Amino acid sequence: MNKQEMYNFFNLYKKEYQKTDEWLAERLQQKPYQLTTEELTFGARVAWRNSNKCIGRLFWQSLHVFDERHLIEEEAIFEALLRHIDFATNDGKIRPTQTVFTPERVRIWNHQLIRYAGYETDNGIIGDSDSLQFTKMCMELGWQGDGTNFDLLPLVIQVDGREAKWFEIPKKHVLEVEMTHPEYDSFAELQLKWYAVPIISSMGFSCGGVEFTAAPFNGWYMGTEIGARNFADVERYNMLPAVADKIGILRESNSSLWKDRALVELNIAVLHSFKMAGVSIVDHHTAAQQFKLFEQQEEAADREVTGNWTWLIPPLSPATTHIFHKPISNEIKKPNYFYQKSPF
Ligand code: HEM
Ligand SMILES: N=C(Nc1cccc(CNC[C@@H]2CCCN2)c1)c1cccs1
């Protein structure tokens, strides 16, 4: 445990909770050093507030935090992850949530709790190419997929460096959205769907000098993540040509901007489908406006907003947002979330 970071954290806590100097002196004396659940909750909310690449930070104070630091059995951790998925999903009214497991001893090998498998086959890639390596590793552990474009991957949990254990997620826990378009009925023939809740499980959570190696967190999607990247990237689902053909956009020349038209219609379909399914999602214009409110709120609280401009601008029509036209400092503050080296 890092003493300087512990001191900085309790100072931050003291300031934002108007605690006294006596409280700080006493808190720093307490043994054994363990964050209270209240301190952990505050730390997770501030880590979200400090996430420079995140456009969704306006709601940082509403993060729900589950303290599961007492669990050290793979099966119990699996059950806690299912509880996280159910609580966060909330039948579509998604609740931003983080579950914190015991520091250092637990790793969740998944990038996200819910994600689709990717397979390298003789005639091209099936599913999500982002998942190729993880899928291969799951199969080496004994997992078998159906070989479709949307196979749900198992949860892979490792405790104390033991052999990792995999667990199938029962389908009833996974809310998915089928893609339709408000004007083009033929769009449904593409048979596209995506999962409702993005839950990042590969990042570390650094708080009060403690490094939590398993602390999955979720929000809701911004539509462009699915419509402008997951479905659109050539090396992901590469759907732009198929979308253009399906809705009758001719693809003769670049200058017809057929790719741009297909991209917009694909993003319209994603936002429309989530809304029709009653699943929380935000469009990139609204998200940018919310970020502006966050900047104003932080200004009023006399805190400097930091951010990573290259991640904050949306991949579709970035220059239509205020973020594009305003420089922002990428200073890293703690508590925060960090990449960890791959456990497999
Ligand atoms: C509530 C709705 C939320 C929305 C709409 C949102 C939106 C986004 C988007 C669009 C990104 C960029 C992702 C990418 O381009 O791959 C992002 C990044 C990020 N968000 Fe949020 N977010 C939300 C909630 C949260 C919550 C609850 C947390 C943590 C408690 C969080 C922490 C982060 C972090 C750490 C990153 C950077 C991830 C990385 O470095 O790869 N966000 N967010
Ligand atoms: N809406 C979300 N999207 C998001 C947030 C953080 C990280 C990611 C995944 N980013 C990695 C992908 C894959 C390559 C580039 N982007 C998605 C959230 C996920 C968890 C909380 S909010």
mmCIF file of C-alpha atoms and ligand atoms in Angstrom:
data_model
loop_
_atom_site.group_PDB
_atom_site.id
_atom_site.type_symbol
_atom_site.label_atom_id
_atom_site.label_comp_id
_atom_site.label_asym_id
_atom_site.label_seq_id
_atom_site.Cartn_x
_atom_site.Cartn_y
_atom_site.Cartn_z
ATOM 1 C CA MET A 1 0.000 0.000 0.000
ATOM 2 C CA ASN A 2 1.327 3.442 -1.009
ATOM 3 C CA LYS A 3 1.426 5.768 2.029
ATOM 4 C CA GLN A 4 1.678 9.026 0.048
ATOM 5 C CA GLU A 5 -1.381 8.104 -2.039
ATOM 6 C CA MET A 6 -3.226 7.092 1.127
ATOM 7 C CA TYR A 7 -2.464 10.497 2.622
ATOM 8 C CA ASN A 8 -3.565 12.319 -0.546
ATOM 9 C CA PHE A 9 -6.799 10.322 -0.638
ATOM 10 C CA PHE A 10 -7.765 11.054 2.973
ATOM 11 C CA ASN A 11 -6.944 14.722 2.363
ATOM 12 C CA LEU A 12 -9.311 14.736 -0.623
ATOM 13 C CA TYR A 13 -11.955 12.936 1.460
ATOM 14 C CA LYS A 14 -11.493 15.462 4.303
ATOM 15 C CA LYS A 15 -11.931 18.393 1.936
ATOM 16 C CA GLU A 16 -15.032 17.079 0.132
ATOM 17 C CA TYR A 17 -16.705 15.801 3.314
ATOM 18 C CA GLN A 18 -15.652 18.875 5.410
ATOM 19 C CA LYS A 19 -13.901 16.685 8.004
ATOM 20 C CA THR A 20 -11.683 18.234 10.743
ATOM 21 C CA ASP A 21 -7.879 18.078 11.069
ATOM 22 C CA GLU A 22 -8.425 15.876 14.141
ATOM 23 C CA TRP A 23 -10.440 13.436 12.007
ATOM 24 C CA LEU A 24 -7.551 13.268 9.480
ATOM 25 C CA ALA A 25 -4.888 12.726 12.162
ATOM 26 C CA GLU A 26 -6.944 9.950 13.752
ATOM 27 C CA ARG A 27 -7.883 8.321 10.429
ATOM 28 C CA LEU A 28 -4.204 8.114 9.416
ATOM 29 C CA GLN A 29 -3.389 6.367 12.717
ATOM 30 C CA GLN A 30 -5.972 3.591 12.353
ATOM 31 C CA LYS A 31 -4.659 0.013 11.954
ATOM 32 C CA PRO A 32 -5.014 -2.291 10.067
ATOM 33 C CA TYR A 33 -5.183 0.032 7.108
ATOM 34 C CA GLN A 34 -8.423 -0.802 5.274
ATOM 35 C CA LEU A 35 -10.711 1.593 3.437
ATOM 36 C CA THR A 36 -14.245 1.737 4.832
ATOM 37 C CA THR A 37 -17.063 0.951 2.398
ATOM 38 C CA GLU A 38 -18.010 4.636 2.486
ATOM 39 C CA GLU A 39 -14.452 5.692 1.588
ATOM 40 C CA LEU A 40 -14.367 3.044 -1.182
ATOM 41 C CA THR A 41 -17.641 4.377 -2.599
ATOM 42 C CA PHE A 42 -16.364 7.959 -2.541
ATOM 43 C CA GLY A 43 -13.120 6.782 -4.163
ATOM 44 C CA ALA A 44 -14.919 4.988 -7.017
ATOM 45 C CA ARG A 45 -17.079 8.039 -7.744
ATOM 46 C CA VAL A 46 -14.014 10.293 -7.814
ATOM 47 C CA ALA A 47 -12.181 7.794 -10.029
ATOM 48 C CA TRP A 48 -15.044 8.142 -12.534
ATOM 49 C CA ARG A 49 -14.857 11.945 -12.169
ATOM 50 C CA ASN A 50 -11.117 11.692 -12.946
ATOM 51 C CA SER A 51 -11.528 9.441 -16.035
ATOM 52 C CA ASN A 52 -10.063 11.699 -18.716
ATOM 53 C CA LYS A 53 -11.337 9.585 -21.643
ATOM 54 C CA CYS A 54 -14.932 9.557 -20.387
ATOM 55 C CA ILE A 55 -17.572 11.875 -21.884
ATOM 56 C CA GLY A 56 -20.229 10.566 -19.466
ATOM 57 C CA ARG A 57 -18.871 12.006 -16.215
ATOM 58 C CA LEU A 58 -21.788 14.365 -15.407
ATOM 59 C CA PHE A 59 -23.395 11.581 -13.353
ATOM 60 C CA TRP A 60 -20.288 10.647 -11.309
ATOM 61 C CA GLN A 61 -22.053 11.145 -7.956
ATOM 62 C CA SER A 62 -24.746 8.567 -8.812
ATOM 63 C CA LEU A 63 -22.432 5.560 -9.164
ATOM 64 C CA HIS A 64 -23.692 2.525 -7.214
ATOM 65 C CA VAL A 65 -20.846 0.634 -5.522
ATOM 66 C CA PHE A 66 -20.930 -2.979 -4.269
ATOM 67 C CA ASP A 67 -18.194 -3.838 -1.754
ATOM 68 C CA GLU A 68 -17.371 -7.526 -2.363
ATOM 69 C CA ARG A 69 -13.848 -7.462 -0.879
ATOM 70 C CA HIS A 70 -14.674 -10.453 1.344
ATOM 71 C CA LEU A 71 -15.105 -12.945 -1.566
ATOM 72 C CA ILE A 72 -12.167 -15.208 -2.523
ATOM 73 C CA GLU A 73 -13.878 -18.248 -4.126
ATOM 74 C CA GLU A 74 -14.290 -18.242 -7.911
ATOM 75 C CA GLU A 75 -17.921 -19.458 -7.655
ATOM 76 C CA ALA A 76 -18.851 -16.716 -5.157
ATOM 77 C CA ILE A 77 -17.213 -14.102 -7.384
ATOM 78 C CA PHE A 78 -19.173 -15.466 -10.374
ATOM 79 C CA GLU A 79 -22.427 -15.085 -8.401
ATOM 80 C CA ALA A 80 -21.465 -11.489 -7.493
ATOM 81 C CA LEU A 81 -20.829 -10.728 -11.184
ATOM 82 C CA LEU A 82 -24.288 -12.061 -12.108
ATOM 83 C CA ARG A 83 -25.760 -9.801 -9.395
ATOM 84 C CA HIS A 84 -23.849 -6.847 -10.891
ATOM 85 C CA ILE A 85 -25.208 -7.641 -14.372
ATOM 86 C CA ASP A 86 -28.799 -7.905 -13.100
ATOM 87 C CA PHE A 87 -28.624 -4.767 -10.921
ATOM 88 C CA ALA A 88 -26.972 -2.682 -13.648
ATOM 89 C CA THR A 89 -29.346 -3.936 -16.391
ATOM 90 C CA ASN A 90 -32.473 -3.157 -14.355
ATOM 91 C CA ASP A 91 -34.717 -4.242 -17.300
ATOM 92 C CA GLY A 92 -33.117 -1.587 -19.521
ATOM 93 C CA LYS A 93 -33.104 1.389 -17.147
ATOM 94 C CA ILE A 94 -29.345 0.974 -16.756
ATOM 95 C CA ARG A 95 -27.759 1.895 -13.399
ATOM 96 C CA PRO A 96 -24.085 2.937 -13.426
ATOM 97 C CA THR A 97 -22.517 0.416 -11.032
ATOM 98 C CA GLN A 98 -19.119 -0.785 -9.825
ATOM 99 C CA THR A 99 -18.315 -3.955 -7.878
ATOM 100 C CA VAL A 100 -15.003 -3.996 -5.956
ATOM 101 C CA PHE A 101 -13.253 -7.303 -5.200
ATOM 102 C CA THR A 102 -10.320 -7.903 -2.847
ATOM 103 C CA PRO A 103 -7.156 -6.078 -3.990
ATOM 104 C CA GLU A 104 -4.327 -7.906 -5.828
ATOM 105 C CA ARG A 105 -5.756 -11.470 -5.496
ATOM 106 C CA VAL A 106 -8.544 -11.523 -8.115
ATOM 107 C CA ARG A 107 -8.368 -11.035 -11.883
ATOM 108 C CA ILE A 108 -11.278 -11.120 -14.324
ATOM 109 C CA TRP A 109 -9.752 -12.073 -17.675
ATOM 110 C CA ASN A 110 -12.647 -10.658 -19.748
ATOM 111 C CA HIS A 111 -12.318 -7.179 -21.297
ATOM 112 C CA GLN A 112 -16.045 -6.695 -20.636
ATOM 113 C CA LEU A 113 -18.339 -9.031 -18.657
ATOM 114 C CA ILE A 114 -20.637 -9.314 -21.675
ATOM 115 C CA ARG A 115 -19.004 -9.507 -25.110
ATOM 116 C CA TYR A 116 -19.188 -11.609 -28.289
ATOM 117 C CA ALA A 117 -16.657 -14.245 -29.327
ATOM 118 C CA GLY A 118 -14.407 -13.929 -32.379
ATOM 119 C CA TYR A 119 -13.204 -16.847 -34.530
ATOM 120 C CA GLU A 120 -10.527 -16.997 -37.229
ATOM 121 C CA THR A 121 -11.811 -19.372 -39.943
ATOM 122 C CA ASP A 122 -10.609 -20.353 -43.444
ATOM 123 C CA ASN A 123 -13.191 -18.039 -45.020
ATOM 124 C CA GLY A 124 -12.667 -14.982 -42.787
ATOM 125 C CA ILE A 125 -13.500 -13.874 -39.271
ATOM 126 C CA ILE A 126 -16.736 -14.792 -37.518
ATOM 127 C CA GLY A 127 -17.998 -12.559 -34.681
ATOM 128 C CA ASP A 128 -16.021 -9.790 -32.931
ATOM 129 C CA SER A 129 -12.384 -9.677 -34.038
ATOM 130 C CA ASP A 130 -11.567 -7.766 -30.810
ATOM 131 C CA SER A 131 -12.219 -11.068 -29.010
ATOM 132 C CA LEU A 132 -10.034 -13.373 -31.126
ATOM 133 C CA GLN A 133 -7.298 -13.965 -28.525
ATOM 134 C CA PHE A 134 -9.664 -14.156 -25.544
ATOM 135 C CA THR A 135 -11.941 -16.606 -27.416
ATOM 136 C CA LYS A 136 -8.948 -18.798 -28.295
ATOM 137 C CA MET A 137 -7.893 -18.832 -24.631
ATOM 138 C CA CYS A 138 -11.457 -19.724 -23.514
ATOM 139 C CA MET A 139 -11.461 -22.686 -25.921
ATOM 140 C CA GLU A 140 -8.093 -23.820 -24.507
ATOM 141 C CA LEU A 141 -9.759 -23.777 -21.075
ATOM 142 C CA GLY A 142 -12.440 -26.119 -22.476
ATOM 143 C CA TRP A 143 -15.183 -23.653 -23.482
ATOM 144 C CA GLN A 144 -17.004 -24.290 -26.772
ATOM 145 C CA GLY A 145 -18.934 -21.613 -28.739
ATOM 146 C CA ASP A 146 -21.659 -22.102 -31.383
ATOM 147 C CA GLY A 147 -19.624 -20.308 -34.064
ATOM 148 C CA THR A 148 -22.158 -17.537 -34.700
ATOM 149 C CA ASN A 149 -21.458 -13.796 -35.013
ATOM 150 C CA PHE A 150 -22.947 -13.211 -31.561
ATOM 151 C CA ASP A 151 -21.761 -16.009 -29.236
ATOM 152 C CA LEU A 152 -21.704 -14.815 -25.607
ATOM 153 C CA LEU A 153 -18.290 -15.401 -24.048
ATOM 154 C CA PRO A 154 -17.921 -17.070 -20.625
ATOM 155 C CA LEU A 155 -16.679 -15.218 -17.531
ATOM 156 C CA VAL A 156 -13.071 -16.178 -16.749
ATOM 157 C CA ILE A 157 -12.038 -15.656 -13.113
ATOM 158 C CA GLN A 158 -8.583 -16.195 -11.589
ATOM 159 C CA VAL A 159 -7.867 -16.124 -7.833
ATOM 160 C CA ASP A 160 -4.403 -16.187 -6.185
ATOM 161 C CA GLY A 161 -2.728 -17.140 -9.457
ATOM 162 C CA ARG A 162 -4.553 -20.498 -9.543
ATOM 163 C CA GLU A 163 -5.712 -21.921 -12.901
ATOM 164 C CA ALA A 164 -8.444 -19.610 -14.230
ATOM 165 C CA LYS A 165 -12.027 -20.944 -14.061
ATOM 166 C CA TRP A 166 -14.646 -20.224 -16.736
ATOM 167 C CA PHE A 167 -18.397 -19.835 -16.169
ATOM 168 C CA GLU A 168 -21.144 -19.612 -18.839
ATOM 169 C CA ILE A 169 -23.472 -16.621 -18.275
ATOM 170 C CA PRO A 170 -27.086 -17.907 -18.417
ATOM 171 C CA LYS A 171 -28.821 -16.070 -21.313
ATOM 172 C CA LYS A 172 -31.576 -14.804 -19.000
ATOM 173 C CA HIS A 173 -29.035 -12.383 -17.499
ATOM 174 C CA VAL A 174 -28.079 -10.890 -20.860
ATOM 175 C CA LEU A 175 -30.313 -8.185 -22.346
ATOM 176 C CA GLU A 176 -29.721 -7.694 -26.086
ATOM 177 C CA VAL A 177 -31.178 -5.251 -28.637
ATOM 178 C CA GLU A 178 -32.118 -6.300 -32.207
ATOM 179 C CA MET A 179 -31.340 -3.590 -34.754
ATOM 180 C CA THR A 180 -34.138 -2.074 -36.865
ATOM 181 C CA HIS A 181 -34.313 1.260 -38.745
ATOM 182 C CA PRO A 182 -37.204 3.746 -38.319
ATOM 183 C CA GLU A 183 -37.576 4.250 -42.113
ATOM 184 C CA TYR A 184 -35.917 1.282 -43.884
ATOM 185 C CA ASP A 185 -37.762 -1.968 -43.026
ATOM 186 C CA SER A 186 -35.136 -3.945 -44.984
ATOM 187 C CA PHE A 187 -32.509 -2.953 -42.377
ATOM 188 C CA ALA A 188 -33.710 -5.778 -40.066
ATOM 189 C CA GLU A 189 -32.630 -8.312 -42.715
ATOM 190 C CA LEU A 190 -29.031 -7.577 -41.659
ATOM 191 C CA GLN A 191 -29.895 -9.428 -38.432
ATOM 192 C CA LEU A 192 -27.688 -7.180 -36.312
ATOM 193 C CA LYS A 193 -27.960 -7.058 -32.516
ATOM 194 C CA TRP A 194 -25.832 -5.832 -29.613
ATOM 195 C CA TYR A 195 -25.806 -6.308 -25.824
ATOM 196 C CA ALA A 196 -27.365 -3.588 -23.698
ATOM 197 C CA VAL A 197 -24.809 -3.069 -20.925
ATOM 198 C CA PRO A 198 -21.072 -2.374 -21.378
ATOM 199 C CA ILE A 199 -19.244 -3.561 -18.236
ATOM 200 C CA ILE A 200 -15.469 -2.991 -18.286
ATOM 201 C CA SER A 201 -13.764 -5.714 -16.251
ATOM 202 C CA SER A 202 -10.109 -5.580 -17.344
ATOM 203 C CA MET A 203 -9.108 -2.220 -15.818
ATOM 204 C CA GLY A 204 -7.513 -1.734 -12.417
ATOM 205 C CA PHE A 205 -8.968 0.666 -9.862
ATOM 206 C CA SER A 206 -6.408 2.664 -7.852
ATOM 207 C CA CYS A 207 -7.776 4.246 -4.677
ATOM 208 C CA GLY A 208 -6.176 5.429 -1.412
ATOM 209 C CA GLY A 209 -2.881 3.756 -2.244
ATOM 210 C CA VAL A 210 -4.597 0.392 -2.879
ATOM 211 C CA GLU A 211 -4.610 -1.286 -6.322
ATOM 212 C CA PHE A 212 -7.830 -3.210 -6.989
ATOM 213 C CA THR A 213 -7.164 -5.641 -9.839
ATOM 214 C CA ALA A 214 -10.832 -6.612 -10.233
ATOM 215 C CA ALA A 215 -13.394 -3.793 -9.992
ATOM 216 C CA PRO A 216 -15.800 -4.044 -12.968
ATOM 217 C CA PHE A 217 -17.803 -0.935 -13.776
ATOM 218 C CA ASN A 218 -20.638 -0.136 -16.209
ATOM 219 C CA GLY A 219 -22.511 2.818 -17.575
ATOM 220 C CA TRP A 220 -24.761 2.914 -20.621
ATOM 221 C CA TYR A 221 -23.593 3.132 -24.234
ATOM 222 C CA MET A 222 -23.148 6.201 -26.346
ATOM 223 C CA GLY A 223 -24.687 5.192 -29.706
ATOM 224 C CA THR A 224 -21.530 5.891 -31.753
ATOM 225 C CA GLU A 225 -19.588 3.214 -29.846
ATOM 226 C CA ILE A 226 -21.825 0.584 -31.459
ATOM 227 C CA GLY A 227 -22.830 2.366 -34.675
ATOM 228 C CA ALA A 228 -19.585 4.106 -35.614
ATOM 229 C CA ARG A 229 -17.013 1.633 -34.252
ATOM 230 C CA ASN A 230 -18.245 -1.864 -33.299
ATOM 231 C CA PHE A 231 -20.442 -2.305 -36.413
ATOM 232 C CA ALA A 232 -18.514 0.067 -38.719
ATOM 233 C CA ASP A 233 -14.791 -0.621 -38.280
ATOM 234 C CA VAL A 234 -13.415 -2.724 -41.147
ATOM 235 C CA GLU A 235 -11.591 -4.938 -38.648
ATOM 236 C CA ARG A 236 -14.731 -5.272 -36.467
ATOM 237 C CA TYR A 237 -18.145 -6.159 -37.999
ATOM 238 C CA ASN A 238 -17.400 -4.107 -41.194
ATOM 239 C CA MET A 239 -21.082 -3.442 -41.932
ATOM 240 C CA LEU A 240 -20.974 -0.206 -43.987
ATOM 241 C CA PRO A 241 -21.048 -1.841 -47.447
ATOM 242 C CA ALA A 242 -23.897 -4.170 -46.400
ATOM 243 C CA VAL A 243 -25.865 -1.278 -44.845
ATOM 244 C CA ALA A 244 -25.419 0.845 -47.995
ATOM 245 C CA ASP A 245 -26.563 -2.016 -50.254
ATOM 246 C CA LYS A 246 -29.510 -2.887 -47.988
ATOM 247 C CA ILE A 247 -30.950 0.640 -47.944
ATOM 248 C CA GLY A 248 -30.068 1.482 -51.566
ATOM 249 C CA ILE A 249 -27.140 3.888 -51.233
ATOM 250 C CA LEU A 250 -25.018 3.477 -54.403
ATOM 251 C CA ARG A 251 -21.321 2.830 -53.730
ATOM 252 C CA GLU A 252 -19.738 3.901 -57.035
ATOM 253 C CA SER A 253 -17.367 6.618 -55.840
ATOM 254 C CA ASN A 254 -15.855 7.908 -52.580
ATOM 255 C CA SER A 255 -17.091 11.373 -53.433
ATOM 256 C CA SER A 256 -20.699 10.190 -53.281
ATOM 257 C CA LEU A 257 -19.959 9.951 -49.521
ATOM 258 C CA TRP A 258 -21.848 6.625 -49.477
ATOM 259 C CA LYS A 259 -19.782 5.530 -46.436
ATOM 260 C CA ASP A 260 -20.816 8.638 -44.506
ATOM 261 C CA ARG A 261 -24.494 8.144 -45.433
ATOM 262 C CA ALA A 262 -24.387 4.478 -44.403
ATOM 263 C CA LEU A 263 -22.659 5.457 -41.146
ATOM 264 C CA VAL A 264 -25.369 7.981 -40.241
ATOM 265 C CA GLU A 265 -28.197 5.550 -41.036
ATOM 266 C CA LEU A 266 -26.466 2.809 -39.013
ATOM 267 C CA ASN A 267 -26.192 5.158 -36.007
ATOM 268 C CA ILE A 268 -29.834 6.212 -36.415
ATOM 269 C CA ALA A 269 -30.777 2.520 -36.327
ATOM 270 C CA VAL A 270 -28.760 1.885 -33.130
ATOM 271 C CA LEU A 271 -30.322 4.815 -31.236
ATOM 272 C CA HIS A 272 -33.820 3.953 -32.542
ATOM 273 C CA SER A 273 -33.515 0.260 -31.609
ATOM 274 C CA PHE A 274 -32.300 0.916 -28.051
ATOM 275 C CA LYS A 275 -35.052 3.493 -27.520
ATOM 276 C CA MET A 276 -37.746 1.116 -28.866
ATOM 277 C CA ALA A 277 -36.407 -1.616 -26.556
ATOM 278 C CA GLY A 278 -36.508 0.759 -23.546
ATOM 279 C CA VAL A 279 -32.753 0.410 -23.020
ATOM 280 C CA SER A 280 -30.718 3.420 -21.835
ATOM 281 C CA ILE A 281 -28.428 4.938 -24.475
ATOM 282 C CA VAL A 282 -27.206 8.462 -25.233
ATOM 283 C CA ASP A 283 -26.554 10.084 -28.616
ATOM 284 C CA HIS A 284 -23.209 11.845 -29.025
ATOM 285 C CA HIS A 285 -24.780 15.339 -29.209
ATOM 286 C CA THR A 286 -26.629 14.934 -25.924
ATOM 287 C CA ALA A 287 -23.534 13.351 -24.351
ATOM 288 C CA ALA A 288 -21.426 16.352 -25.388
ATOM 289 C CA GLN A 289 -23.997 18.731 -23.890
ATOM 290 C CA GLN A 290 -23.969 16.705 -20.668
ATOM 291 C CA PHE A 291 -20.167 16.927 -20.634
ATOM 292 C CA LYS A 292 -20.491 20.709 -20.946
ATOM 293 C CA LEU A 293 -22.759 20.697 -17.882
ATOM 294 C CA PHE A 294 -20.150 18.571 -16.099
ATOM 295 C CA GLU A 295 -17.476 21.173 -16.939
ATOM 296 C CA GLN A 296 -19.693 23.948 -15.542
ATOM 297 C CA GLN A 297 -20.515 21.922 -12.410
ATOM 298 C CA GLU A 298 -16.819 21.255 -11.782
ATOM 299 C CA GLU A 299 -16.025 24.936 -12.341
ATOM 300 C CA ALA A 300 -18.600 25.812 -9.683
ATOM 301 C CA ALA A 301 -16.983 23.300 -7.318
ATOM 302 C CA ASP A 302 -13.638 24.978 -7.974
ATOM 303 C CA ARG A 303 -12.155 21.813 -9.525
ATOM 304 C CA GLU A 304 -10.188 21.704 -12.788
ATOM 305 C CA VAL A 305 -11.690 19.385 -15.411
ATOM 306 C CA THR A 306 -9.059 17.206 -17.107
ATOM 307 C CA GLY A 307 -9.679 15.143 -20.233
ATOM 308 C CA ASN A 308 -8.183 13.236 -23.150
ATOM 309 C CA TRP A 309 -9.352 15.237 -26.207
ATOM 310 C CA THR A 310 -8.674 12.450 -28.705
ATOM 311 C CA TRP A 311 -11.057 10.109 -26.796
ATOM 312 C CA LEU A 312 -13.618 12.701 -25.726
ATOM 313 C CA ILE A 313 -14.513 13.782 -29.288
ATOM 314 C CA PRO A 314 -17.046 11.328 -30.761
ATOM 315 C CA PRO A 315 -16.054 9.331 -33.877
ATOM 316 C CA LEU A 316 -19.078 10.689 -35.798
ATOM 317 C CA SER A 317 -19.385 14.453 -36.553
ATOM 318 C CA PRO A 318 -16.803 15.371 -33.863
ATOM 319 C CA ALA A 319 -16.607 19.030 -34.955
ATOM 320 C CA THR A 320 -20.315 19.506 -34.240
ATOM 321 C CA THR A 321 -19.495 19.239 -30.503
ATOM 322 C CA HIS A 322 -17.947 21.991 -28.350
ATOM 323 C CA ILE A 323 -15.302 19.526 -27.167
ATOM 324 C CA PHE A 324 -13.622 19.552 -30.597
ATOM 325 C CA HIS A 325 -13.070 23.316 -30.450
ATOM 326 C CA LYS A 326 -11.709 23.516 -26.893
ATOM 327 C CA PRO A 327 -8.300 22.338 -25.619
ATOM 328 C CA ILE A 328 -8.301 20.324 -22.379
ATOM 329 C CA SER A 329 -5.492 19.218 -20.042
ATOM 330 C CA ASN A 330 -4.812 15.481 -19.915
ATOM 331 C CA GLU A 331 -3.324 15.627 -16.407
ATOM 332 C CA ILE A 332 -3.825 12.272 -14.645
ATOM 333 C CA LYS A 333 -5.429 12.477 -11.190
ATOM 334 C CA LYS A 334 -6.096 9.721 -8.603
ATOM 335 C CA PRO A 335 -8.246 7.825 -7.653
ATOM 336 C CA ASN A 336 -8.624 6.530 -11.200
ATOM 337 C CA TYR A 337 -8.867 3.460 -13.487
ATOM 338 C CA PHE A 338 -5.825 2.051 -15.222
ATOM 339 C CA TYR A 339 -4.916 -0.525 -17.829
ATOM 340 C CA GLN A 340 -3.386 -3.716 -16.465
ATOM 341 C CA LYS A 341 -1.060 -6.105 -18.255
ATOM 342 C CA SER A 342 -2.931 -8.987 -19.862
ATOM 343 C CA PRO A 343 -3.371 -11.916 -17.427
ATOM 344 C CA PHE A 344 -3.270 -14.464 -20.302
HETATM 345 C C1 HEM B 1 -23.222 6.533 -17.606
HETATM 346 C C2 HEM B 1 -22.957 6.506 -18.901
HETATM 347 C C3 HEM B 1 -21.564 6.566 -19.477
HETATM 348 C C4 HEM B 1 -21.309 6.895 -20.772
HETATM 349 C C5 HEM B 1 -22.329 7.275 -21.849
HETATM 350 C C6 HEM B 1 -19.876 6.813 -20.951
HETATM 351 C C7 HEM B 1 -19.238 7.033 -22.177
HETATM 352 C C8 HEM B 1 -17.929 6.696 -22.413
HETATM 353 C C9 HEM B 1 -17.350 6.577 -23.733
HETATM 354 C C10 HEM B 1 -18.086 6.795 -25.052
HETATM 355 C C11 HEM B 1 -16.055 6.238 -23.572
HETATM 356 C C12 HEM B 1 -15.021 5.992 -24.679
HETATM 357 C C13 HEM B 1 -15.051 4.485 -24.923
HETATM 358 C C14 HEM B 1 -14.351 4.075 -26.208
HETATM 359 O O1 HEM B 1 -14.198 4.940 -27.097
HETATM 360 O O2 HEM B 1 -13.987 2.897 -26.317
HETATM 361 C C15 HEM B 1 -15.815 6.149 -22.150
HETATM 362 C C16 HEM B 1 -14.589 5.848 -21.605
HETATM 363 C C17 HEM B 1 -14.404 5.601 -20.249
HETATM 364 N N1 HEM B 1 -15.355 5.681 -19.259
HETATM 365 FE FE1 HEM B 1 -17.246 6.309 -19.457
HETATM 366 N N2 HEM B 1 -19.273 6.461 -19.771
HETATM 367 C C18 HEM B 1 -20.276 6.285 -18.844
HETATM 368 C C19 HEM B 1 -20.095 5.848 -17.533
HETATM 369 C C20 HEM B 1 -18.876 5.497 -16.973
HETATM 370 C C21 HEM B 1 -18.719 4.945 -15.643
HETATM 371 C C22 HEM B 1 -19.875 4.615 -14.688
HETATM 372 C C23 HEM B 1 -17.385 4.780 -15.444
HETATM 373 C C24 HEM B 1 -16.647 4.249 -14.240
HETATM 374 C C25 HEM B 1 -17.184 4.199 -13.013
HETATM 375 C C26 HEM B 1 -16.710 5.224 -16.656
HETATM 376 C C27 HEM B 1 -15.331 5.209 -16.837
HETATM 377 C C28 HEM B 1 -14.739 5.326 -18.084
HETATM 378 C C29 HEM B 1 -13.332 5.043 -18.317
HETATM 379 C C30 HEM B 1 -12.292 4.629 -17.265
HETATM 380 C C31 HEM B 1 -13.117 5.213 -19.687
HETATM 381 C C32 HEM B 1 -11.782 5.036 -20.456
HETATM 382 C C33 HEM B 1 -11.621 3.568 -20.787
HETATM 383 C C34 HEM B 1 -10.261 3.272 -21.439
HETATM 384 O O3 HEM B 1 -9.273 3.957 -21.053
HETATM 385 O O4 HEM B 1 -10.194 2.371 -22.314
HETATM 386 N N3 HEM B 1 -17.637 5.666 -17.564
HETATM 387 N N4 HEM B 1 -16.963 6.434 -21.454
HETATM 388 N N1 LIG B 2 -20.122 3.325 -22.467
HETATM 389 C C1 LIG B 2 -19.081 2.749 -22.126
HETATM 390 N N2 LIG B 2 -18.102 2.522 -23.052
HETATM 391 C C2 LIG B 2 -16.786 2.209 -22.787
HETATM 392 C C3 LIG B 2 -16.120 2.769 -21.697
HETATM 393 C C4 LIG B 2 -14.790 2.396 -21.458
HETATM 394 C C5 LIG B 2 -14.134 1.532 -22.307
HETATM 395 C C6 LIG B 2 -14.823 1.002 -23.386
HETATM 396 C C7 LIG B 2 -14.118 0.024 -24.294
HETATM 397 N N3 LIG B 2 -13.073 0.759 -24.981
HETATM 398 C C8 LIG B 2 -12.254 -0.097 -25.796
HETATM 399 C C9 LIG B 2 -12.819 -0.068 -27.176
HETATM 400 C C10 LIG B 2 -12.136 -1.088 -28.039
HETATM 401 C C11 LIG B 2 -11.102 -0.289 -28.813
HETATM 402 C C12 LIG B 2 -11.435 1.150 -28.642
HETATM 403 N N4 LIG B 2 -12.608 1.221 -27.765
HETATM 404 C C13 LIG B 2 -16.135 1.321 -23.631
HETATM 405 C C14 LIG B 2 -18.866 2.266 -20.754
HETATM 406 C C15 LIG B 2 -18.367 1.065 -20.295
HETATM 407 C C16 LIG B 2 -18.326 1.004 -18.873
HETATM 408 C C17 LIG B 2 -18.761 2.144 -18.275
HETATM 409 S S1 LIG B 2 -19.254 3.252 -19.450
#
